[in-house]
PDB file of C-alpha atoms in Angstrom:
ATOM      1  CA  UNK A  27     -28.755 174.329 168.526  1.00 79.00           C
ATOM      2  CA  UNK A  28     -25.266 173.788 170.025  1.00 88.00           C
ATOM      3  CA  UNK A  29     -22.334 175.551 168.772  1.00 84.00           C
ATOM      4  CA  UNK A  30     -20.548 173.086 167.003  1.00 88.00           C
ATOM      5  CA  UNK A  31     -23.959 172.062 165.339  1.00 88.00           C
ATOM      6  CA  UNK A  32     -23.890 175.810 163.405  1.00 88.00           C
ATOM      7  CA  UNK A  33     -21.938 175.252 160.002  1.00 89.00           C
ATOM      8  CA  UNK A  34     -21.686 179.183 159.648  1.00 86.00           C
ATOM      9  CA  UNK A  35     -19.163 179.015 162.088  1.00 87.00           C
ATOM     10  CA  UNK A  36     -17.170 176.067 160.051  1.00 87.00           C
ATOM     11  CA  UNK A  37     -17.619 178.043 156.566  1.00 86.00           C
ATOM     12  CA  UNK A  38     -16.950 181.491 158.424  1.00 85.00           C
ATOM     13  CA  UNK A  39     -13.853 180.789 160.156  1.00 86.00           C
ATOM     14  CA  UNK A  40     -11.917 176.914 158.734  1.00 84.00           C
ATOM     15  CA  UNK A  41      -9.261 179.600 157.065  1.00 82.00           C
ATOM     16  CA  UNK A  42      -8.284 180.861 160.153  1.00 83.00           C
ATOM     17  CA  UNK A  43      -9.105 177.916 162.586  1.00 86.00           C
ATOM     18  CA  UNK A  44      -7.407 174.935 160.192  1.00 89.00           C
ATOM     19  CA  UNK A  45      -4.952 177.042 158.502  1.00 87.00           C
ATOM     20  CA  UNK A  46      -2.159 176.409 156.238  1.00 89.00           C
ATOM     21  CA  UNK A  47       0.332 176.663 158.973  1.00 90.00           C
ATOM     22  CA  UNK A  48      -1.787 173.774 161.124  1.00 91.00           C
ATOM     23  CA  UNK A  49      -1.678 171.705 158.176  1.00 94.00           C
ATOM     24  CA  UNK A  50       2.143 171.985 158.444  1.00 95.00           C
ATOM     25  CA  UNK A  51       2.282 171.222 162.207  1.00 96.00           C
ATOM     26  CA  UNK A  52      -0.012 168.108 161.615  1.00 97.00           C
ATOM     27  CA  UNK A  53       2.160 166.862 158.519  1.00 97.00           C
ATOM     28  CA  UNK A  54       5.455 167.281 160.988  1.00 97.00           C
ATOM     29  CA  UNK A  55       3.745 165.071 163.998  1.00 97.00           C
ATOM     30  CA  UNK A  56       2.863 162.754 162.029  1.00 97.00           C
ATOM     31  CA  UNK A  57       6.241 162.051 160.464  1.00 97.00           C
ATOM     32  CA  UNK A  58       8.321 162.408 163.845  1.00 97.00           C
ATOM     33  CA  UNK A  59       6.060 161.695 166.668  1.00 97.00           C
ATOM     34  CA  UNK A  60       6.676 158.339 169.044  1.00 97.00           C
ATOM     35  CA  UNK A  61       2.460 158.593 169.795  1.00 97.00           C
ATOM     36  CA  UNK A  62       1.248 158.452 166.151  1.00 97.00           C
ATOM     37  CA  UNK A  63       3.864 155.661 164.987  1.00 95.00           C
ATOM     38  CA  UNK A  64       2.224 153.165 163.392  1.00 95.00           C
ATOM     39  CA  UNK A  65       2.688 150.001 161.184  1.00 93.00           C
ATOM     40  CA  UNK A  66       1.447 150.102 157.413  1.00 89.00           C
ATOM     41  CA  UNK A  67      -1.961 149.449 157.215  1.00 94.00           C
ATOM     42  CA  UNK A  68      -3.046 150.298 160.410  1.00 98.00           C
ATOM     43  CA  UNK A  69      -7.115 151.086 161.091  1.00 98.00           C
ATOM     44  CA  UNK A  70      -7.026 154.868 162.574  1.00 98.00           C
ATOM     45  CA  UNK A  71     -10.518 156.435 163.721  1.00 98.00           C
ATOM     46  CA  UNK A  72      -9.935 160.372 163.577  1.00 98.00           C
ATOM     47  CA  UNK A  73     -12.705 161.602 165.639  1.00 98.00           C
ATOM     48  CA  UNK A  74     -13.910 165.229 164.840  1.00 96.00           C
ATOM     49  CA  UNK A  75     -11.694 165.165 162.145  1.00 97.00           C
ATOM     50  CA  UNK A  76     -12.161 168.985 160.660  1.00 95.00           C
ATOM     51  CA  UNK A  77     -10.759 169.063 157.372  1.00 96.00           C
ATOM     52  CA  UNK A  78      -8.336 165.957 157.517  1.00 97.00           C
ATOM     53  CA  UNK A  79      -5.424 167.564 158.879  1.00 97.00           C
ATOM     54  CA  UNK A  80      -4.885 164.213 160.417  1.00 98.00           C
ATOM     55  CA  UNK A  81      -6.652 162.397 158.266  1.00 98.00           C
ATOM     56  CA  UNK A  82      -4.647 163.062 155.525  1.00 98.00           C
ATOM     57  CA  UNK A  83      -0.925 163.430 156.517  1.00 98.00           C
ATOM     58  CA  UNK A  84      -1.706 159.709 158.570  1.00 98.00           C
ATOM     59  CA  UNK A  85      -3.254 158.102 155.364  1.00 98.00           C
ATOM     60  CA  UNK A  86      -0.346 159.355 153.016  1.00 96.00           C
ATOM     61  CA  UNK A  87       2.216 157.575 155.310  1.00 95.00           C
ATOM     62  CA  UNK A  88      -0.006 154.243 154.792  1.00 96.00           C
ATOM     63  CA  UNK A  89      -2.458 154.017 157.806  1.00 98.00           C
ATOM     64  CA  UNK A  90      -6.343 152.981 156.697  1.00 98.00           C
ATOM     65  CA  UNK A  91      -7.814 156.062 158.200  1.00 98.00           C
ATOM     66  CA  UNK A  92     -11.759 156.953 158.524  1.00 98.00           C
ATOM     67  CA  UNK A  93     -12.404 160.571 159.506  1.00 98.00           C
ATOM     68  CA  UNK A  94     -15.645 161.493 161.559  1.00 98.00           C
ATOM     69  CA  UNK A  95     -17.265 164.626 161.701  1.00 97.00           C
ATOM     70  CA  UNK A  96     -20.730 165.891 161.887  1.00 96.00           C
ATOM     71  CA  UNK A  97     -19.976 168.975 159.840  1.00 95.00           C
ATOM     72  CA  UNK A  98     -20.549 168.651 156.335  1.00 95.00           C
ATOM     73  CA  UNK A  99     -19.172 171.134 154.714  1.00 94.00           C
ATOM     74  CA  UNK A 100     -15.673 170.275 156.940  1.00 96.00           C
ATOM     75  CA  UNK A 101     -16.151 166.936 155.500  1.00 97.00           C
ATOM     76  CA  UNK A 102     -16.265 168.144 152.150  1.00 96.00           C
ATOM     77  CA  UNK A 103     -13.273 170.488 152.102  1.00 95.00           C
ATOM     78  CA  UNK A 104     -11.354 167.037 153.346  1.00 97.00           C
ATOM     79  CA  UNK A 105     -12.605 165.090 150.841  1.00 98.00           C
ATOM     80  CA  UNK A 106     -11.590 167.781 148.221  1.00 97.00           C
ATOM     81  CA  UNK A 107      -7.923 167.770 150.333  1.00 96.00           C
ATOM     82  CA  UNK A 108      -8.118 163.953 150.509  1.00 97.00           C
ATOM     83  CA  UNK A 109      -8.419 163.704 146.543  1.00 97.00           C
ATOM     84  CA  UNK A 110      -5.783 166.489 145.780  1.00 97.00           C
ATOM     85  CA  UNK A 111      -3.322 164.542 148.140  1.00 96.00           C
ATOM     86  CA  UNK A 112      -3.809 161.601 145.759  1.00 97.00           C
ATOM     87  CA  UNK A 113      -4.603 159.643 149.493  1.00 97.00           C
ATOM     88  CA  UNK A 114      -8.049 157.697 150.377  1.00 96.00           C
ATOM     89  CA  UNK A 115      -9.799 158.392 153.491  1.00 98.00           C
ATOM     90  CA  UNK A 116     -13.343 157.097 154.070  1.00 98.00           C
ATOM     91  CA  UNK A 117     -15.835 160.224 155.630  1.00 98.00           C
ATOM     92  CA  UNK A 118     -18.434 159.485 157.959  1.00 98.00           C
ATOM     93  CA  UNK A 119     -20.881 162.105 158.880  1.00 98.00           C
ATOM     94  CA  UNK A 120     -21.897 161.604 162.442  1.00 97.00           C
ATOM     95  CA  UNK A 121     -22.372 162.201 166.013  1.00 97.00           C
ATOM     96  CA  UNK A 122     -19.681 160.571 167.590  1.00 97.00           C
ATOM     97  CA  UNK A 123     -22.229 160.596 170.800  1.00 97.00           C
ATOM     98  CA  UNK A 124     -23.601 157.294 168.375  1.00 97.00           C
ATOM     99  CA  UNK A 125     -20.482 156.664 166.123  1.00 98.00           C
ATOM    100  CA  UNK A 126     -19.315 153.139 166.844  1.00 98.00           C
ATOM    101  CA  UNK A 127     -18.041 149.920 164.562  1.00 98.00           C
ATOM    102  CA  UNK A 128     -16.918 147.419 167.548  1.00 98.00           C
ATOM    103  CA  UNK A 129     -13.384 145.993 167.251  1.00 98.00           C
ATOM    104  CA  UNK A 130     -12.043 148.026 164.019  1.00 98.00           C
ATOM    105  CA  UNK A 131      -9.534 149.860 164.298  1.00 98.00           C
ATOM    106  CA  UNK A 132      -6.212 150.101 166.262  1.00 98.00           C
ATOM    107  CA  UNK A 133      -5.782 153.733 167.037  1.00 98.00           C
ATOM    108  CA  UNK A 134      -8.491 156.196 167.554  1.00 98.00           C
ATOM    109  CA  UNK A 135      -7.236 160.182 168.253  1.00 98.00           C
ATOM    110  CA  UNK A 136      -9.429 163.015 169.227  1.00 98.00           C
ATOM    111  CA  UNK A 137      -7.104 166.218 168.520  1.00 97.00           C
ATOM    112  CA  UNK A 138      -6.925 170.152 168.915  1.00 94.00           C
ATOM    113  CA  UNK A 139      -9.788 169.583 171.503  1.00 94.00           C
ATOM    114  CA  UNK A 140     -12.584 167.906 169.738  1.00 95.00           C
ATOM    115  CA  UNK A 141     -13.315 165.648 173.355  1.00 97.00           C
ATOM    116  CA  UNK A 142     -15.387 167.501 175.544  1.00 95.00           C
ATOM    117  CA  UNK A 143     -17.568 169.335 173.861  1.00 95.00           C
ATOM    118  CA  UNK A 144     -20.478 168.442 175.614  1.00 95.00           C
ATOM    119  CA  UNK A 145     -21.806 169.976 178.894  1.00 93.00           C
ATOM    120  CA  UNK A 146     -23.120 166.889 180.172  1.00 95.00           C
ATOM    121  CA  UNK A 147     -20.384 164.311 181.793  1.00 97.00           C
ATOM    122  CA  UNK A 148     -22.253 161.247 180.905  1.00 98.00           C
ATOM    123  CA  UNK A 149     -22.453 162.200 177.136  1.00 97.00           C
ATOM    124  CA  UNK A 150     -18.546 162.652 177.173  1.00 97.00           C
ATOM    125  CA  UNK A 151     -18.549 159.068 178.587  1.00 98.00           C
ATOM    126  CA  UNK A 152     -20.234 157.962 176.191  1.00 98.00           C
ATOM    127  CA  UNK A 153     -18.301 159.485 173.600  1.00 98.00           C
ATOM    128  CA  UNK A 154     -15.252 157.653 175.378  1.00 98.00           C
ATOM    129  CA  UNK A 155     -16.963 154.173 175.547  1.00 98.00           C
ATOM    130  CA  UNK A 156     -18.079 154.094 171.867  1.00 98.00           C
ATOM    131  CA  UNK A 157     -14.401 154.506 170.937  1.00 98.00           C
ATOM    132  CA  UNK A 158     -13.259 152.052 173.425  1.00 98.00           C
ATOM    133  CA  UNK A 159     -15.796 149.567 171.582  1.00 98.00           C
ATOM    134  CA  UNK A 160     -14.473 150.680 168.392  1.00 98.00           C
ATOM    135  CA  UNK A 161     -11.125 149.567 169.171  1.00 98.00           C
ATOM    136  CA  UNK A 162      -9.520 146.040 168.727  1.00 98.00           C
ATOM    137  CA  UNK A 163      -8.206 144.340 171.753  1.00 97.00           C
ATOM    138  CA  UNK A 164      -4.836 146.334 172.222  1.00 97.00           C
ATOM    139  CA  UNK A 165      -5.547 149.272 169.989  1.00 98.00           C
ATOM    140  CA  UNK A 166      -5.241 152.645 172.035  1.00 98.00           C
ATOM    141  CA  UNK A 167      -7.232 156.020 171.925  1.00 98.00           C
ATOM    142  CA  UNK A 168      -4.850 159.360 171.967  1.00 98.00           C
ATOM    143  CA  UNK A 169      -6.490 162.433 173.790  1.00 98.00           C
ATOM    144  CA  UNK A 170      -4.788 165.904 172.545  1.00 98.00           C
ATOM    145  CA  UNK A 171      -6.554 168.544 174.111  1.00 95.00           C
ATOM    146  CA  UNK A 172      -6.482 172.339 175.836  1.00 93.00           C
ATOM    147  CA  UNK A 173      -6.009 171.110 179.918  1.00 94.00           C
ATOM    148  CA  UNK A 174      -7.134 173.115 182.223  1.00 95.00           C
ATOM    149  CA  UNK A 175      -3.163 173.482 183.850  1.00 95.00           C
ATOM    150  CA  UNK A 176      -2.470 175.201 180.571  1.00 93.00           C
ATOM    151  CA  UNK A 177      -5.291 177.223 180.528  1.00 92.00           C
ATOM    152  CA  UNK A 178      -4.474 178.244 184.554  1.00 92.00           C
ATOM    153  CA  UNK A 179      -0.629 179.248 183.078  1.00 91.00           C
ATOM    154  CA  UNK A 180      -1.253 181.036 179.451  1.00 87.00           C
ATOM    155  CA  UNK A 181      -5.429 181.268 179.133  1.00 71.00           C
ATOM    156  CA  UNK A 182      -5.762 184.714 180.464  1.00 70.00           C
ATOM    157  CA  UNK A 183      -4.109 186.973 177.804  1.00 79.00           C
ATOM    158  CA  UNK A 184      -6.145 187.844 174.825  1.00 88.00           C
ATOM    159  CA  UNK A 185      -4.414 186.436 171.789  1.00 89.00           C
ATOM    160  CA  UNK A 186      -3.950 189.029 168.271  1.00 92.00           C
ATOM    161  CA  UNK A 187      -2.809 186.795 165.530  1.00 87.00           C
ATOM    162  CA  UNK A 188      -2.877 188.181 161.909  1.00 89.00           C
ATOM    163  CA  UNK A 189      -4.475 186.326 159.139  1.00 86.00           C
ATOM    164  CA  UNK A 190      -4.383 186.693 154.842  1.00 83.00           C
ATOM    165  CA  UNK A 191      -6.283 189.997 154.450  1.00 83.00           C
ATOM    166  CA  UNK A 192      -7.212 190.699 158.381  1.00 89.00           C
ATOM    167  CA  UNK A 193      -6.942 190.344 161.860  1.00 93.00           C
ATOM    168  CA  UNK A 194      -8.192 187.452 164.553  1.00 92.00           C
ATOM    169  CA  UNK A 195      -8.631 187.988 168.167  1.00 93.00           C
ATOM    170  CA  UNK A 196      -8.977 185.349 170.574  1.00 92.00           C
ATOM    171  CA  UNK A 197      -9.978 185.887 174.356  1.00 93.00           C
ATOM    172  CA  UNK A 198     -10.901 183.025 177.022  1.00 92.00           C
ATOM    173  CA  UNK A 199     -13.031 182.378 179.273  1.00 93.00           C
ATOM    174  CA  UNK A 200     -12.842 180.113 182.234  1.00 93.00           C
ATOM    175  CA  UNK A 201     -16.804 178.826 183.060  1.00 94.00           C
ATOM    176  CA  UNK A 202     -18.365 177.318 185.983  1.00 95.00           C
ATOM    177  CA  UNK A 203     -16.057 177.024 188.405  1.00 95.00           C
ATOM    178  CA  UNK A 204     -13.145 176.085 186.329  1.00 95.00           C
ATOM    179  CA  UNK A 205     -15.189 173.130 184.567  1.00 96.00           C
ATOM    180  CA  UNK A 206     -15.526 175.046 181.129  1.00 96.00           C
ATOM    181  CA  UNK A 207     -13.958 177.021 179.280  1.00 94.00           C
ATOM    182  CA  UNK A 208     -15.041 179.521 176.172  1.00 94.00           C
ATOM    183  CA  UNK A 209     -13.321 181.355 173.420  1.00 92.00           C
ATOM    184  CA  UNK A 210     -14.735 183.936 171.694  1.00 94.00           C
ATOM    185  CA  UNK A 211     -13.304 184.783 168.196  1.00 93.00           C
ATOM    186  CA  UNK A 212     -13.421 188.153 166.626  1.00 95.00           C
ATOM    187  CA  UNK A 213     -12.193 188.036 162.716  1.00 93.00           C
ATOM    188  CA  UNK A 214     -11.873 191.692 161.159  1.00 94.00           C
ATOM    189  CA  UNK A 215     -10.903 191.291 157.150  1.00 89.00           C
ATOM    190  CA  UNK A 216     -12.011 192.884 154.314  1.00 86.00           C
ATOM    191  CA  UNK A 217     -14.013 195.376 156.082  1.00 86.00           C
ATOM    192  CA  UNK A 218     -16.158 192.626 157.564  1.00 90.00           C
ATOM    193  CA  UNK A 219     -16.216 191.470 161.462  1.00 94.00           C
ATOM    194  CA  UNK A 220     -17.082 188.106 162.196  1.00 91.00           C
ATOM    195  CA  UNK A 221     -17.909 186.468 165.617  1.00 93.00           C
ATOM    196  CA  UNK A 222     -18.111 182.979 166.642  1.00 92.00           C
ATOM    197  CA  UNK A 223     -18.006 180.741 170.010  1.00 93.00           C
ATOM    198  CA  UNK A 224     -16.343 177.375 171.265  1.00 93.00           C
ATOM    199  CA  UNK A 225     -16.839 175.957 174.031  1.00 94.00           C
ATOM    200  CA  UNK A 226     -15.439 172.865 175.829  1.00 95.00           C
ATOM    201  CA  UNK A 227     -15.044 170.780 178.985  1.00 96.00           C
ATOM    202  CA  UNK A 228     -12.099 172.084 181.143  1.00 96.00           C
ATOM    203  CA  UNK A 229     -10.092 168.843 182.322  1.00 97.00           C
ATOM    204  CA  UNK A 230      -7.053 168.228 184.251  1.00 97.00           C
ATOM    205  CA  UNK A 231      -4.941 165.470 183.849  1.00 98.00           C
ATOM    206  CA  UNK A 232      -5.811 163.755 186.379  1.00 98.00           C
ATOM    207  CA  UNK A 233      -9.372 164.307 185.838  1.00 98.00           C
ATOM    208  CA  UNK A 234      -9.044 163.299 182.150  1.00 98.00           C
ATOM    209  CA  UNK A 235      -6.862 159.954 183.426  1.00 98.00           C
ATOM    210  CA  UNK A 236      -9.938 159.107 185.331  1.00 98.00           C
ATOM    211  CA  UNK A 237     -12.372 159.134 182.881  1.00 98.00           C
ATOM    212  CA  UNK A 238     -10.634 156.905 180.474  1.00 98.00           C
ATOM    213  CA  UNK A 239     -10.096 154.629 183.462  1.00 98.00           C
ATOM    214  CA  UNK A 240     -13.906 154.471 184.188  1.00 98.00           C
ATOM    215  CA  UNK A 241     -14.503 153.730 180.633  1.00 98.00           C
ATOM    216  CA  UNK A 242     -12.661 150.701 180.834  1.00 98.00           C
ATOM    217  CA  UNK A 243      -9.380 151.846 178.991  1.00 98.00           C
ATOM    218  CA  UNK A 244      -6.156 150.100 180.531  1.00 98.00           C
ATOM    219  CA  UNK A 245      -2.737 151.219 180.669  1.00 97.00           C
ATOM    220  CA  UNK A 246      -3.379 155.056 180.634  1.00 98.00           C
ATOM    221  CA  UNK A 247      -0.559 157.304 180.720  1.00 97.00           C
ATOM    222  CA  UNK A 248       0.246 161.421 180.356  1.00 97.00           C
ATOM    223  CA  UNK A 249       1.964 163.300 178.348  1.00 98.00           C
ATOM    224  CA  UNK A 250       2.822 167.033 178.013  1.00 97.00           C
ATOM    225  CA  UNK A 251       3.691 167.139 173.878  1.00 96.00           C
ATOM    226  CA  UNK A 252       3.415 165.259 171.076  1.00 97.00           C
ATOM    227  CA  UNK A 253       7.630 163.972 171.464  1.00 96.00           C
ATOM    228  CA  UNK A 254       6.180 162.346 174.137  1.00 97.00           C
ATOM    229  CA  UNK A 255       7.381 164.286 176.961  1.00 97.00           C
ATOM    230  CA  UNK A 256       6.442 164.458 180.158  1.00 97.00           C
ATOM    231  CA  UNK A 257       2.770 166.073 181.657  1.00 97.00           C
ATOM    232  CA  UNK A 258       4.547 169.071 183.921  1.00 96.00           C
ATOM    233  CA  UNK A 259       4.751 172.614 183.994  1.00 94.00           C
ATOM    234  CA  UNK A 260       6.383 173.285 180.485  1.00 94.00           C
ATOM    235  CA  UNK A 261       4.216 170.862 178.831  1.00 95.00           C
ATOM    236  CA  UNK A 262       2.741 172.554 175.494  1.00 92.00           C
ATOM    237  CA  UNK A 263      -0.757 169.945 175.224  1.00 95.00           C
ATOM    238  CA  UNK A 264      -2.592 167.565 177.605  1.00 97.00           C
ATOM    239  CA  UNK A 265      -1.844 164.769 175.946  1.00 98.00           C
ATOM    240  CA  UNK A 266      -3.467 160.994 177.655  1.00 98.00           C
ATOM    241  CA  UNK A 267      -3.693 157.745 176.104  1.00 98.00           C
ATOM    242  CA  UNK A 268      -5.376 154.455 176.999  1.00 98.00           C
ATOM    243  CA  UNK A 269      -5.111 151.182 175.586  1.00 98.00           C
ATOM    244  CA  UNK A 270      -8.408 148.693 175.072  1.00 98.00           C
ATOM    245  CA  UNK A 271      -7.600 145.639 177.019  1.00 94.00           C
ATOM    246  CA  UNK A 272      -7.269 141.557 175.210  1.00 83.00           C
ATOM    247  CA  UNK A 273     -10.917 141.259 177.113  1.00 68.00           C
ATOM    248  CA  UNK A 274     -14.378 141.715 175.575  1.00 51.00           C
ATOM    249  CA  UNK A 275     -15.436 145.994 175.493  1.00 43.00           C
ATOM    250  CA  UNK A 276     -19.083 146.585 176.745  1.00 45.00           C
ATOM    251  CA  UNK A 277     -21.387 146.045 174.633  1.00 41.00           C
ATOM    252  CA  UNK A 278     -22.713 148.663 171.918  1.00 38.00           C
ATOM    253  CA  UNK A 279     -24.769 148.752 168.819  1.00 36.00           C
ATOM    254  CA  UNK A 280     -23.364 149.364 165.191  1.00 31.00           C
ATOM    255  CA  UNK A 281     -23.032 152.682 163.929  1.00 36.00           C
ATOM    256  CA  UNK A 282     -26.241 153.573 161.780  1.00 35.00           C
ATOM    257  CA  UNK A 283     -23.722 156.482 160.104  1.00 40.00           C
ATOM    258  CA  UNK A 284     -23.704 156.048 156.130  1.00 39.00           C
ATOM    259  CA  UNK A 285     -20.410 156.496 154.996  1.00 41.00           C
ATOM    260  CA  UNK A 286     -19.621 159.710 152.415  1.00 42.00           C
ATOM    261  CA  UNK A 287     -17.202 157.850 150.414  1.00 38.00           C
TER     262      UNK A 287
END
């Protein structure tokens, strides 16, 4: 079983991984950043969605958004959000190695590191050409993700952050030559110590550029923060976006994902 496939570590640690605070940040982005502006009604495909703290703050401002995931018991705490926001948001659970509805939707984002889970490079292609698929002509995919120029400046240092009712301690790992990277979580409350592991695909930017190039995205620019700032050596996030050209996207098959709601 891979990591992300274990849904004790999505019960055992969404307080502390999706917290109140993250909710927040994602709520202020979406208001005030020049990457997730979008007209009314727009189609939005939030892959690895969590807990909708995309989702959500994206729908309530009038977007048409479907979250994928292929936890289900994230999917249910954002369809419990979803309802309490008073906002719709259409669930899919699936593997977004097989998620794809051709020519849908005009923004697709992958955030807080959700691309690159997977150790093998051709299934993170693949992950990149379903979504290019999914796209409409013109409609763009936006990349947010851990790069591994951050992780060479601030990913040596253990991180303490305190939590309601206990403590969290976070300590990467750079893997394989600087191609992975691993964080192992330690979360002490209420007399109880918890473990857990993530790990993901180490890109650079220009590494991460090139991919979405391969996949046949167009127009694919950098940036270091979600104001849309520049990719340099006080940028906060590896940020990349690529557009789906006017042209016909390769071929692919129809999602076989039933929809939760």
């Amino acid at each position: 079983m891979e990591w992300f496939e274990d849904e004790a570590l999505w019960t055992g640690f969404t307080e502390v991984m999706f917290s109140a605070e993250r909710a927040a940040e994602a709520e202020a982005r979406v208001a005030a950043s020049p990457l997730l502006r979008l007209p009314a009604g727009a189609a939005v495909l939030d892959l690895g969605c969590g807990p909708g703290t995309y989702s959500i703050p994206l729908a309530r401002r009038g977007a048409t958004v479907t979250g994928v995931d292929l936890s289900a018991a994230l999917l249910d705490r954002a369809a419990t959000d979803a309802d309490a926001a008073g906002v719709g948001v259409r669930l899919v659970r699936a593997d977004m190695r097989e998620f794809v509805e051709p020519d849908r939707y005009d923004l697709a984002i992958s955030m807080y590191t959700s691309f690159g889970l997977f150790a093998d490079h051709d299934q993170n292609m693949r992950v990149l050409r379903n979504v290019l698929t999914s796209l409409k002509p013109g409609g763009r995919m936006l990349v947010d993700l851990y790069g591994k120029e951050i992780a060479a400046r601030d990913g040596h240092e253990p991180k303490v952050v305190d939590v309601d009712g206990g403590t969290l301690l976070v300590r990467g790992t750079v893997l394989d030559d600087w191609t992975r990277f691993r964080d192992d979580f330690l979360l002490v409350r209420d007399g109880r110590a918890r473990t857990a592991v993530i790990e993901h695909t180490l890109y650079s930017a220009a590494e991460l550029k090139a991919m979405l190039r391969e996949a046949g995205f167009a127009d694919v620019d950098c940036f270091g923060g979600f104001d849309a700032e520049p990719f340099d050596n006080h940028a906060r996030r590896l940020i990349v976006r690529g557009r789906r050209g006017e042209g016909l996207s390769r071929g692919s098959r129809w999602s076989e994902a039933e929809p939760r709601r």
